[in-house]
Tab-separated table of C-alpha atoms in Angstrom:
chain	number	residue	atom	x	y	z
A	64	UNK	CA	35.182	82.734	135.003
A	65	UNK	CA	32.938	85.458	133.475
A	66	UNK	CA	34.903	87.928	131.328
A	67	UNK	CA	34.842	90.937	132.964
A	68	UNK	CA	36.814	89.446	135.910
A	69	UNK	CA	39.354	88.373	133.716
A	70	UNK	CA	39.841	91.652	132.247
A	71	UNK	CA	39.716	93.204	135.539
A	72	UNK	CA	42.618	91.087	136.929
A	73	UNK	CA	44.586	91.394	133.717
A	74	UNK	CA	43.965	95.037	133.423
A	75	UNK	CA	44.932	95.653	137.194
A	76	UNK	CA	48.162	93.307	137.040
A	77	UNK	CA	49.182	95.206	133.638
A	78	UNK	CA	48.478	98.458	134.969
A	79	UNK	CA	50.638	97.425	137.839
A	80	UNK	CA	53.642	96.296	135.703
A	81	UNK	CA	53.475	99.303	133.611
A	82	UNK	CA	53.744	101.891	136.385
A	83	UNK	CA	56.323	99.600	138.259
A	84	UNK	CA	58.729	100.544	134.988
A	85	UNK	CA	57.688	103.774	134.054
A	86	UNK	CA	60.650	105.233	136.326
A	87	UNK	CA	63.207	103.076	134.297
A	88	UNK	CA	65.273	104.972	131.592
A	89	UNK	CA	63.794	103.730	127.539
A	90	UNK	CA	65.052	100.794	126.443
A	91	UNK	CA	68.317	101.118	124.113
A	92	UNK	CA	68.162	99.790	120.585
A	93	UNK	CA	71.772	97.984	119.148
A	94	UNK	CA	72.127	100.774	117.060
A	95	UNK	CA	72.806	103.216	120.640
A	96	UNK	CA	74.845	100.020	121.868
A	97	UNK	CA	76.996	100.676	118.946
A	98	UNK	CA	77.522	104.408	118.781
A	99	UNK	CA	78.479	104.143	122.544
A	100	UNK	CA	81.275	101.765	121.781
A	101	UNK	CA	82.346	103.567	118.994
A	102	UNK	CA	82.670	106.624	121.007
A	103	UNK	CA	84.508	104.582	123.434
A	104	UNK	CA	87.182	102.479	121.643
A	105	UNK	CA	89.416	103.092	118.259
A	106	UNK	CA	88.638	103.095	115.352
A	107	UNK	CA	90.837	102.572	112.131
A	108	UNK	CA	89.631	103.579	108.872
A	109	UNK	CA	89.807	100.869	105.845
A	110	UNK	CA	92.144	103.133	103.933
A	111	UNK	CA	94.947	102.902	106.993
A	112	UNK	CA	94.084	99.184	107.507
A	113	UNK	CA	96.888	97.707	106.150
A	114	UNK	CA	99.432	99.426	108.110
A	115	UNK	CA	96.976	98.465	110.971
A	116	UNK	CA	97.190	95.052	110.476
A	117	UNK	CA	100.901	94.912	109.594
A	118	UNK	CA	101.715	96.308	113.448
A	119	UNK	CA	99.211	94.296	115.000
A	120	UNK	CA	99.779	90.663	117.132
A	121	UNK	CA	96.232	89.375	116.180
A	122	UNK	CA	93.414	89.946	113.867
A	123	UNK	CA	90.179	88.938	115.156
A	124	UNK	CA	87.263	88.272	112.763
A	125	UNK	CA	84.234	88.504	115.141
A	126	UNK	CA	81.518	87.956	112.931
A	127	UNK	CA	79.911	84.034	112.555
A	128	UNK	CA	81.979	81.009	111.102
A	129	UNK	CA	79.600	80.677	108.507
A	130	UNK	CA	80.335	84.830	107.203
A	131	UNK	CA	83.970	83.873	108.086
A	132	UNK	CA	84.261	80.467	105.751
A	133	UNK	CA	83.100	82.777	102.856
A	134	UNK	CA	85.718	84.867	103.147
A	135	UNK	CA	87.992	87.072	105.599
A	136	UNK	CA	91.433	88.665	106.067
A	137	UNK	CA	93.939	86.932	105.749
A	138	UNK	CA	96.209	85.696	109.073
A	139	UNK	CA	92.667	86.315	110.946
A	140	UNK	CA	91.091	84.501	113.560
A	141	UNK	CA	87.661	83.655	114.341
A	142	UNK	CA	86.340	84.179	117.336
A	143	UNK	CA	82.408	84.884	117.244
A	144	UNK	CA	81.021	87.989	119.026
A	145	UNK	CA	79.415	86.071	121.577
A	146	UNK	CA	82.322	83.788	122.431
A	147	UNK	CA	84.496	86.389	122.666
A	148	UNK	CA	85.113	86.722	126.770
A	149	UNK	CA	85.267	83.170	126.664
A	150	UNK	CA	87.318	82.476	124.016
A	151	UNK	CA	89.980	85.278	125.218
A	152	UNK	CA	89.872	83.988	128.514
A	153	UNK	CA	90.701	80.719	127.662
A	154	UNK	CA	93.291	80.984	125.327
A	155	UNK	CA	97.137	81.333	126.809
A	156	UNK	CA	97.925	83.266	123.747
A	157	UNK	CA	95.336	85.840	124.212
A	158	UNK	CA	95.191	86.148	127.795
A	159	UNK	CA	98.181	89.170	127.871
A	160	UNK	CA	96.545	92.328	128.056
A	161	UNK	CA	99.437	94.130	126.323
A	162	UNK	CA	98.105	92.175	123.224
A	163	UNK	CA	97.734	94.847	119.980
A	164	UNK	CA	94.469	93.468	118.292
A	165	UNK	CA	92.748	95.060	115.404
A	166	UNK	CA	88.830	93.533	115.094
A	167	UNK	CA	86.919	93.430	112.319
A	168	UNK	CA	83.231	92.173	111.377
A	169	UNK	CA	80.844	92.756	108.352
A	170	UNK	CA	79.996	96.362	109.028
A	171	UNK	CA	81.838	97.669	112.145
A	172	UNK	CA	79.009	97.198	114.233
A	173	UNK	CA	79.764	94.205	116.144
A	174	UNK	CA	83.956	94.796	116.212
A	175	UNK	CA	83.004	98.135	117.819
A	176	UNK	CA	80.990	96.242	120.732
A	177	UNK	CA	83.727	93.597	120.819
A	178	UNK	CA	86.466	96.061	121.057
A	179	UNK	CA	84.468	98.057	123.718
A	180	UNK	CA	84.330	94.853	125.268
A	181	UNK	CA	88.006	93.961	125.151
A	182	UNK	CA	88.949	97.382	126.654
A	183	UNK	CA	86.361	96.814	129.726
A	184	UNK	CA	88.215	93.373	130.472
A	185	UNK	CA	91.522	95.456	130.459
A	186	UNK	CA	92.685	95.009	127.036
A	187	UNK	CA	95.074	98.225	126.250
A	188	UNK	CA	95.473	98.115	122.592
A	189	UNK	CA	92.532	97.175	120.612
A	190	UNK	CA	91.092	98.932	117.372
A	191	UNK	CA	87.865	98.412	115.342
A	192	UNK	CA	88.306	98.407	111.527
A	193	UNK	CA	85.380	101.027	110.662
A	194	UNK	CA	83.210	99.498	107.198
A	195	UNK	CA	84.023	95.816	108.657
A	196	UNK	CA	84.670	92.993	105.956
A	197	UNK	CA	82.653	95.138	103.286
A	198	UNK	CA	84.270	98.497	103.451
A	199	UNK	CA	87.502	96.588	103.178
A	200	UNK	CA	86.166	94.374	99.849
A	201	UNK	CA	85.147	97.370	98.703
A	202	UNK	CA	88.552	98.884	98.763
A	203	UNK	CA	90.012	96.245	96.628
A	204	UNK	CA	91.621	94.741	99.979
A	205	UNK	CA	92.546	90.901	99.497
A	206	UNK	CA	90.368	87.937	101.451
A	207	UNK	CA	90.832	84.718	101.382
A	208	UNK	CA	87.979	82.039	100.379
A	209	UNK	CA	87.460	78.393	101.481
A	210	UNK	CA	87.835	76.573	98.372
A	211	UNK	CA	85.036	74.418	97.226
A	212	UNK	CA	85.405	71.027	96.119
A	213	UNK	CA	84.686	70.198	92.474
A	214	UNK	CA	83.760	66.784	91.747
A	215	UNK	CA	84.449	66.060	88.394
C-alpha cells in the first residue's frame, strides 16, 4: 500500500474521531475528582482527630495493604480504595448505613473520594481525615507498626 493512502485513511479516520469528541466536556484530572469530593463530604482536621475517632464505629484505612502494614491508626481497618463498594457490601458489619466512619489515607486524597463514595451508596455519617496518615504522623499522633522479625 503506497504511503500516501495510508496517511489519507489514517488522517481521515483521526480527523473523524477528533471532531466526533470535540462536543464532549475536557477530560478531568484526579486532582478535580478530589476537590469535588471534598466539597461534597466532611472533612475533619488532624488536630480534632482524636475526638473523631473516639465517637466513631469504624476507622477505615483506604490506602494499599502494603502503606497499611507499615503503619496506621490504631483499631483501623483496611479496606483498599478500590475494594471499597465491595468490601462494604459484603460485610454484615458494615452494611448499616447509620454506621459513623471516619476514613483516612496517606494524604486525604483518596479518603475524600472514598467518603464521597460512601455517601453516594447512602452512607449518612462518614468523614475524611484532611492530611491522611502524614498530617496525622506529623502531629505526633500514635500508629502502630508490623513488627519485623529478627533472626538472631
Amino acid at each position: 500500500i503506497p504511503f500516501e493512502a495510508t496517511f489519507s485513511a489514517f488522517y481521515t479516520i483521526h480527523t473523524l474521531s477528533v471532531s466526533t469528541y470535540s462536543h464532549c466536556k475536557p477530560m478531568k484530572t484526579a486532582h478535580d475528582l478530589v476537590l469535588a469530593a471534598k466539597a461534597q463530604c466532611t472533612e475533619v482536621a488532624v488536630e480534632h482527630a482524636p475526638d473523631a475517632l473516639r465517637s466513631v464505629e469504624v476507622i477505615i484505612d483506604v490506602r494499599e495493604a502494603d502503606e497499611y502494614a507499615a503503619g496506621h491508626l490504631a483499631g483501623s481497618i483496611n479496606i483498599p480504595r478500590g475494594l471499597l463498594e465491595f468490601k462494604l457490601s459484603g460485610t454484615p458489619e458494615l452494611e448499616r448505613r447509620d454506621i459513623s466512619a471516619l476514613l483516612y489515607c496517606k494524604t486525604g486524597g483518596r479518603s475524600a473520594l472514598a467518603a464521597a463514595t460512601m455517601q453516594s451508596m447512602g452512607y449518612l455519617h462518614v468523614v475524611s481525615m484532611a492530611g491522611g496518615y502524614d498530617a496525622w504522623v506529623a502531629g505526633g499522633g500514635a500508629v502502630i507498626k508490623a513488627s519485623q522479625p529478627t533472626f538472631d
